[in-house]
Amino acid sequence: MRSVTAYATPSAKAPFEKTTIERRDLGPRDVLIKIAFAGICHSDIHTAREEWGQVNFPLVPGHEIAGTVEEIGSAVDKHQVGDRVGVGCMVDSCRKCVNCLAGEEQYCLEGNVGTYGAIGRDGQPTQGGYSTHIVVDQDFVLSIPEGVSLDVAAPLLCAGVTLYSPLKHWGAGPGKKVAIVGLGGLGHMGVKIAHALGAEVTVLSQTLSKKDDGLKLGADHFYATSDPATFKDLAGSFDLIINTVSANLPMADYLSLLGLNGTLVNVGAPAEPQSVPAFALIPMRRSWAGSMIGGIAQTQEMLDFCAEHHLGSEIEVISGEQIDEAYDRVVDSDVRYRFVIDTATFA
Ligand code: NAP
Ligand code: ZN
Ligand code: ZN
């Protein structure tokens, strides 16, 4: 075991505290990563505040991890000391089920092992990226391509792949009209990636306050959902809508924006159930779907795609002491567009 510095929350209502956690000794297939940056995902907040259910505290969140390899186990052959690497939302899976074998480890039939808040296959609780080091099986460690710096790469490991995966699955590209609902951490990556894939991109945001940013990020159009005219003007106009919003929306209104055979994909994960009238789906043969992050191979494909298209996250770098304040700003939709913790501030 080795002791490393981390920021943990001791309960759902308490502020983060600087503390020490233990990382396991390297097994033959393990990689010790010196974490440089960790993004703050809204899922960290849902989890730490127990909005999704009970949590075993203390909790060290963080599943948007970028750093360098410091040490490798005796059988590691995918990564070398000094390599620039990343870790996303999962650190293991069964590797034997039909979904794992298809490269969709996030949908492992035995449940993937979350980067934090889970029990690892070694029986120990997992703790995430708000820390100086992490030990991860080499198969769940991604390579960060040259040309994408570690700070802007970190959010790609969750926000990037969570948008890349459904955009690819539902065929976003030239000739397709794609709407991204919510311009936060996930949404801003959705705009960049959908634009790079060649789709016509519309942002649906609560107000027009982020309009200039949205257009700079690659959106072709930008509408305020607080303006009822938006739903009239855009009725039936999209092939694909990706909803990244962390709170419940009036789903029927958003489904009415889909054209024939259109799909609305929820990646936003509010705690409360959402309801949809059948007649929001039946006309126009609409689908309402969900999507969870992406598999390991697709995460690597997304990182390579981002490098090729010179895409990274728009970030605001913060210290460990600013995590609580950053959480409040994310909840207030006041993030531009991802907070990234610099672990050099933990010293
Ligand atoms: P975020 O940065 O907070 O972005 C969410 C955006 O939604 C906000 O910036 C805001 O955009 C909009 N919004 C927030 N509250 C709203 C409300 N009450 N009504 C309408 N719009 C609202 O969060 P994130 O990190 O992108 O995560 C978004 C959601 O995705 C979270 O629920 C998170 O847990 C989930 N998530 C899911 C996956 C997955 O695999 N499916 C992966 C990661 C995260 P505007 O200001 O533009 O309106
Ligand atoms: Zn996330
Ligand atoms: Zn599996």
Coordinates of C-alpha atoms and ligand atoms in Angstrom, one line a residue:
M1 CA 0.0 0.0 0.0
R2 CA 1.1 3.6 -0.5
S3 CA -0.4 6.7 1.0
V4 CA -1.3 9.5 -1.3
T5 CA -2.9 12.9 -0.9
A6 CA -6.5 13.3 -1.9
Y7 CA -9.6 15.5 -1.4
A8 CA -12.5 13.6 0.1
T9 CA -16.0 14.4 1.3
P10 CA -16.8 12.9 4.7
S11 CA -20.6 13.1 4.2
A12 CA -23.3 14.3 1.8
K13 CA -23.5 17.7 3.3
A14 CA -19.9 18.3 4.5
P15 CA -17.2 20.3 2.6
F16 CA -14.2 18.5 1.0
E17 CA -11.2 17.9 3.2
K18 CA -7.6 17.3 2.3
T19 CA -6.7 13.8 3.5
T20 CA -4.6 10.7 2.9
I21 CA -5.8 7.5 1.2
E22 CA -4.2 4.2 0.4
R23 CA -3.5 2.9 -3.1
R24 CA -2.9 -0.8 -3.6
D25 CA 0.6 -2.2 -4.4
L26 CA 1.1 -2.7 -8.1
G27 CA -0.1 -6.1 -9.4
P28 CA 1.6 -7.5 -12.5
R29 CA -1.0 -5.7 -14.8
D30 CA -1.3 -2.5 -12.9
V31 CA -0.2 1.0 -13.8
L32 CA 0.6 3.7 -11.2
I33 CA -0.4 7.1 -12.6
K34 CA 0.7 10.4 -11.3
I35 CA -2.5 12.5 -11.7
A36 CA -1.9 16.0 -13.1
F37 CA -5.6 17.1 -13.6
A38 CA -9.0 15.8 -12.6
G39 CA -12.2 17.2 -14.1
I40 CA -15.3 17.9 -12.1
C41 CA -18.3 16.1 -13.6
H42 CA -21.9 16.7 -12.5
S43 CA -22.0 13.0 -11.7
D44 CA -19.4 13.6 -9.0
I45 CA -21.9 16.1 -7.5
H46 CA -24.9 13.8 -7.8
T47 CA -22.9 11.0 -6.1
A48 CA -21.2 13.1 -3.4
R49 CA -24.5 14.7 -2.4
E50 CA -26.2 11.2 -2.4
E51 CA -28.7 12.4 -5.0
W52 CA -28.4 9.0 -6.7
G53 CA -28.5 6.9 -3.5
Q54 CA -26.5 5.9 -0.5
V55 CA -22.7 6.4 -0.6
N56 CA -19.9 4.9 1.5
F57 CA -18.0 7.9 2.9
P58 CA -15.4 9.2 2.9
L59 CA -15.6 9.6 -0.9
V60 CA -12.9 10.8 -3.3
P61 CA -14.8 11.5 -6.6
G62 CA -13.1 12.1 -10.0
H63 CA -13.4 10.1 -13.2
E64 CA -11.9 12.5 -15.6
I65 CA -8.2 11.8 -14.9
A66 CA -5.2 12.8 -16.9
G67 CA -1.6 12.3 -15.9
T68 CA 1.6 10.3 -16.6
V69 CA 2.7 6.8 -15.8
E70 CA 5.1 6.7 -12.8
E71 CA 5.5 2.9 -12.4
I72 CA 4.3 -0.3 -14.1
G73 CA 3.7 -3.9 -13.0
S74 CA 5.9 -6.7 -14.3
A75 CA 3.4 -7.8 -17.0
V76 CA 2.3 -4.4 -18.3
D77 CA 2.9 -4.1 -22.1
K78 CA 0.4 -1.4 -23.1
H79 CA 2.0 1.6 -21.3
Q80 CA 5.4 2.7 -20.3
V81 CA 6.8 4.9 -17.6
G82 CA 6.4 8.6 -18.7
D83 CA 3.5 7.9 -21.0
R84 CA 0.7 10.5 -21.0
V85 CA -2.5 8.6 -20.0
G86 CA -6.0 9.0 -18.9
V87 CA -8.7 7.1 -16.8
G88 CA -12.4 7.6 -17.2
C89 CA -15.5 6.3 -15.4
M90 CA -14.6 2.7 -15.0
V91 CA -11.5 0.8 -13.9
D92 CA -12.5 -2.8 -14.5
S93 CA -15.3 -5.1 -15.7
C94 CA -15.8 -8.9 -16.0
R95 CA -14.1 -9.1 -19.4
K96 CA -16.1 -12.3 -20.2
C97 CA -19.7 -11.3 -20.8
V98 CA -21.1 -10.7 -24.3
N99 CA -21.0 -6.9 -23.8
C100 CA -17.4 -6.9 -22.5
L101 CA -16.4 -9.0 -25.4
A102 CA -18.1 -6.6 -27.8
G103 CA -16.0 -3.7 -26.3
E104 CA -19.0 -2.3 -24.4
E105 CA -17.5 -2.7 -21.0
Q106 CA -19.6 0.1 -19.6
Y107 CA -22.6 -2.2 -20.1
C108 CA -20.9 -5.2 -18.5
L109 CA -23.5 -7.7 -17.4
E110 CA -21.8 -8.1 -14.0
G111 CA -21.6 -4.3 -13.7
N112 CA -18.5 -2.3 -14.6
V113 CA -16.3 -1.2 -11.6
G114 CA -16.7 2.5 -11.2
T115 CA -13.6 4.6 -10.7
Y116 CA -14.9 5.7 -7.4
G117 CA -17.7 4.7 -5.0
A118 CA -17.6 1.0 -6.1
I119 CA -15.9 -2.1 -4.8
G120 CA -13.0 -3.2 -6.9
R121 CA -12.4 -6.8 -8.0
D122 CA -9.7 -6.8 -5.2
G123 CA -12.6 -6.3 -2.7
Q124 CA -11.5 -2.8 -1.8
P125 CA -13.5 0.4 -2.2
T126 CA -12.5 2.4 -5.3
Q127 CA -11.5 6.1 -4.9
G128 CA -11.3 8.5 -7.7
G129 CA -9.1 11.2 -9.3
Y130 CA -9.2 14.1 -6.8
S131 CA -5.9 12.7 -5.7
T132 CA -2.2 12.7 -6.6
H133 CA -2.0 9.1 -7.7
I134 CA -4.1 6.1 -8.8
V135 CA -3.4 2.5 -9.5
V136 CA -5.4 1.0 -12.5
D137 CA -5.3 -2.2 -14.5
Q138 CA -3.6 -1.4 -17.8
D139 CA -6.6 -2.4 -19.9
F140 CA -8.6 0.5 -18.4
V141 CA -5.9 3.1 -19.0
L142 CA -6.2 5.3 -22.1
S143 CA -3.4 6.9 -24.1
I144 CA -3.6 10.7 -24.5
P145 CA -2.3 11.6 -27.9
E146 CA 0.4 14.2 -28.5
G147 CA -1.1 17.6 -29.2
V148 CA -3.8 17.4 -26.5
S149 CA -2.5 18.8 -23.3
L150 CA -3.4 17.0 -20.1
D151 CA -5.6 19.8 -18.6
V152 CA -7.9 20.0 -21.6
A153 CA -7.8 16.2 -22.1
A154 CA -9.0 15.3 -18.6
P155 CA -12.7 16.1 -19.3
L156 CA -12.7 14.1 -22.5
L157 CA -12.5 10.9 -20.4
C158 CA -16.1 11.3 -19.3
A159 CA -17.7 14.3 -21.0
G160 CA -16.0 13.7 -24.3
V161 CA -16.9 10.0 -24.7
T162 CA -20.4 10.4 -23.2
L163 CA -21.2 12.6 -26.2
Y164 CA -19.0 11.0 -28.8
S165 CA -20.6 7.6 -28.2
P166 CA -24.3 8.5 -28.9
L167 CA -23.3 10.9 -31.7
K168 CA -21.6 8.0 -33.5
H169 CA -24.2 5.4 -32.6
W170 CA -27.1 7.5 -34.0
G171 CA -25.1 8.6 -37.0
A172 CA -24.4 12.3 -36.5
G173 CA -22.7 13.6 -39.6
P174 CA -23.2 15.6 -42.8
G175 CA -26.9 16.1 -43.6
K176 CA -28.0 15.4 -40.0
K177 CA -29.6 18.0 -37.8
V178 CA -28.4 17.5 -34.2
A179 CA -29.6 19.5 -31.1
I180 CA -27.6 19.6 -27.9
V181 CA -29.7 20.5 -24.8
G182 CA -27.7 22.2 -22.0
L183 CA -24.4 23.9 -22.6
G184 CA -22.4 22.6 -19.6
G185 CA -19.5 20.1 -19.4
L186 CA -21.1 17.4 -21.5
G187 CA -23.0 19.8 -23.8
H188 CA -20.0 21.9 -24.9
M189 CA -18.1 18.7 -25.9
G190 CA -21.2 17.6 -27.8
V191 CA -21.2 20.8 -29.8
K192 CA -17.5 20.5 -30.6
I193 CA -17.7 16.8 -31.6
A194 CA -21.0 17.0 -33.5
H195 CA -19.6 19.9 -35.5
A196 CA -16.4 18.1 -36.2
L197 CA -18.4 15.1 -37.4
G198 CA -20.1 17.4 -39.9
A199 CA -23.6 17.7 -38.5
E200 CA -25.7 20.9 -38.4
V201 CA -25.6 21.7 -34.7
T202 CA -28.2 23.6 -32.6
V203 CA -27.8 24.4 -28.9
L204 CA -30.9 24.6 -26.7
S205 CA -29.9 26.5 -23.6
Q206 CA -32.0 28.0 -20.9
T207 CA -31.2 31.6 -21.9
L208 CA -29.2 33.3 -24.6
S209 CA -26.4 34.2 -22.2
K210 CA -24.0 31.5 -23.6
K211 CA -24.9 32.2 -27.3
D212 CA -21.6 33.8 -28.3
D213 CA -19.7 30.9 -26.7
G214 CA -21.9 28.3 -28.3
L215 CA -21.4 29.7 -31.8
K216 CA -17.6 29.9 -31.2
L217 CA -17.6 26.2 -30.1
G218 CA -19.1 25.2 -33.5
A219 CA -22.9 25.5 -33.2
D220 CA -24.8 26.7 -36.2
H221 CA -27.8 27.9 -34.3
F222 CA -28.6 28.8 -30.7
Y223 CA -32.0 29.0 -29.0
A224 CA -33.3 29.8 -25.5
T225 CA -35.7 27.2 -24.1
S226 CA -37.2 29.8 -21.8
D227 CA -38.7 31.4 -24.9
P228 CA -41.9 29.5 -25.8
A229 CA -41.5 30.5 -29.5
T230 CA -38.4 28.2 -29.6
F231 CA -40.6 25.1 -29.4
K232 CA -43.0 26.4 -32.0
D233 CA -40.3 27.5 -34.5
L234 CA -38.3 24.2 -34.2
A235 CA -41.1 21.7 -34.1
G236 CA -40.3 18.5 -36.0
S237 CA -36.9 19.7 -37.1
F238 CA -34.2 17.4 -35.6
D239 CA -32.9 14.0 -36.5
L240 CA -31.1 13.6 -33.1
I241 CA -31.4 15.4 -29.8
I242 CA -28.9 14.8 -27.0
N243 CA -30.2 15.9 -23.6
T244 CA -27.3 16.6 -21.2
V245 CA -29.4 18.4 -18.6
S246 CA -28.9 17.3 -14.9
A247 CA -32.5 18.1 -14.0
N248 CA -35.9 17.0 -15.2
L249 CA -37.3 18.7 -18.4
P250 CA -40.8 18.6 -19.9
M251 CA -39.9 15.7 -22.1
A252 CA -43.0 15.9 -24.4
D253 CA -41.9 19.5 -25.4
Y254 CA -38.4 18.3 -26.4
L255 CA -39.7 15.2 -28.2
S256 CA -41.9 17.4 -30.3
L257 CA -38.8 18.8 -31.8
L258 CA -37.9 15.5 -33.5
G259 CA -38.8 14.8 -37.1
L260 CA -39.7 11.4 -38.6
N261 CA -37.7 8.6 -37.0
G262 CA -35.9 11.1 -34.8
T263 CA -34.3 10.0 -31.5
L264 CA -33.9 11.9 -28.3
V265 CA -31.0 10.5 -26.2
N266 CA -30.9 11.2 -22.4
V267 CA -27.3 11.3 -21.2
G268 CA -28.2 13.7 -18.4
A269 CA -29.2 11.7 -15.3
P270 CA -31.5 13.5 -13.0
A271 CA -32.4 11.6 -9.8
E272 CA -36.2 11.7 -10.2
P273 CA -38.2 9.7 -12.8
Q274 CA -39.3 11.5 -16.0
S275 CA -42.6 10.8 -17.7
V276 CA -43.5 10.9 -21.3
P277 CA -47.0 10.7 -22.9
A278 CA -47.3 8.0 -25.6
F279 CA -48.5 10.6 -28.0
A280 CA -45.2 12.4 -27.8
L281 CA -43.6 9.3 -29.4
I282 CA -46.2 7.7 -31.6
P283 CA -46.5 10.4 -34.3
M284 CA -43.3 10.6 -36.3
R285 CA -42.2 7.2 -35.0
R286 CA -40.0 8.8 -32.4
S287 CA -37.6 7.1 -30.0
W288 CA -36.5 8.1 -26.6
A289 CA -33.2 6.5 -25.6
G290 CA -30.3 6.6 -23.1
S291 CA -26.6 6.2 -23.4
M292 CA -23.8 5.6 -20.8
I293 CA -20.2 6.8 -21.4
G294 CA -18.5 4.6 -24.0
G295 CA -16.3 1.4 -24.1
I296 CA -12.6 1.5 -23.7
A297 CA -11.8 1.1 -27.4
Q298 CA -14.3 3.8 -28.3
T299 CA -12.9 6.1 -25.6
Q300 CA -9.4 5.7 -27.3
E301 CA -11.1 6.3 -30.7
M302 CA -12.6 9.6 -29.3
L303 CA -9.2 10.7 -27.9
D304 CA -7.6 10.1 -31.3
F305 CA -10.5 11.9 -33.0
C306 CA -10.1 14.9 -30.7
A307 CA -6.4 15.1 -31.4
E308 CA -7.0 14.9 -35.1
H309 CA -9.6 17.7 -35.0
H310 CA -7.7 19.8 -32.4
L311 CA -10.5 19.4 -29.8
G312 CA -10.1 19.8 -26.1
S313 CA -12.4 20.9 -23.3
E314 CA -12.9 24.6 -22.4
I315 CA -11.7 24.6 -18.8
E316 CA -11.2 26.7 -15.7
V317 CA -8.4 25.3 -13.6
I318 CA -8.9 25.3 -9.8
S319 CA -7.1 24.2 -6.7
G320 CA -8.2 21.5 -4.3
E321 CA -9.5 24.1 -1.9
Q322 CA -11.9 25.4 -4.5
I323 CA -13.9 22.2 -5.0
D324 CA -16.9 23.1 -2.9
E325 CA -17.2 26.5 -4.6
A326 CA -16.9 24.8 -8.0
Y327 CA -19.7 22.3 -7.2
D328 CA -22.0 25.2 -6.4
R329 CA -21.2 27.0 -9.6
V330 CA -21.8 23.8 -11.6
V331 CA -25.2 23.4 -10.0
D332 CA -26.0 27.0 -10.9
S333 CA -25.1 26.3 -14.6
D334 CA -22.3 28.8 -14.1
V335 CA -19.4 26.6 -15.4
R336 CA -17.5 27.7 -18.5
Y337 CA -17.4 24.8 -19.4
R338 CA -15.5 22.4 -17.1
F339 CA -13.7 22.8 -13.8
V340 CA -10.4 20.9 -13.7
I341 CA -8.5 20.4 -10.5
D342 CA -4.7 20.9 -10.7
T343 CA -3.3 18.3 -8.3
A344 CA -0.1 20.4 -8.0
T345 CA -2.1 22.5 -5.6
F346 CA -2.3 19.5 -3.2
A347 CA 1.3 19.9 -2.0
Ligands
NAP1 P1 -23.3 20.5 -16.2 O1 -21.9 21.0 -16.5 O2 -23.9 21.0 -14.9 O3 -24.2 20.8 -17.4 C1 -25.6 20.7 -17.4 C2 -26.3 21.8 -18.2 O4 -27.7 21.6 -18.2 C3 -26.1 23.2 -17.5 O5 -24.9 23.8 -17.8 C4 -27.3 23.9 -18.1 O6 -27.0 24.4 -19.4 C5 -28.4 22.9 -18.2 N1 -29.3 22.9 -17.0 C6 -28.9 22.7 -15.7 N2 -30.0 22.8 -14.9 C7 -31.1 22.9 -15.7 C8 -32.5 23.0 -15.5 N3 -33.0 23.0 -14.3 N4 -33.3 23.2 -16.6 C9 -32.7 23.3 -17.8 N5 -31.4 23.2 -18.1 C10 -30.6 23.0 -17.0 O7 -23.3 18.9 -16.0 P2 -22.5 17.8 -16.8 O8 -21.3 17.5 -16.1 O9 -22.5 18.2 -18.3 O10 -23.5 16.6 -16.6 C11 -24.8 16.7 -17.1 C12 -25.6 15.4 -16.7 O11 -25.1 14.3 -17.4 C13 -25.6 15.1 -15.2 O12 -26.8 14.6 -14.8 C14 -24.5 14.0 -15.1 O13 -24.7 13.1 -14.0 C15 -24.9 13.2 -16.4 N6 -23.8 12.4 -16.9 C16 -24.2 11.3 -17.6 C17 -23.2 10.5 -18.2 C18 -23.7 9.2 -18.9 O14 -22.8 8.3 -19.1 N7 -24.9 9.2 -19.4 C19 -21.9 10.8 -18.1 C20 -21.5 12.0 -17.4 C21 -22.5 12.8 -16.9 P3 -27.6 25.8 -20.0 O15 -27.1 26.8 -19.0 O16 -27.0 25.9 -21.3 O17 -29.1 25.7 -20.0
ZN2 ZN -18.8 12.0 -15.6
ZN3 ZN -18.7 -8.0 -18.5

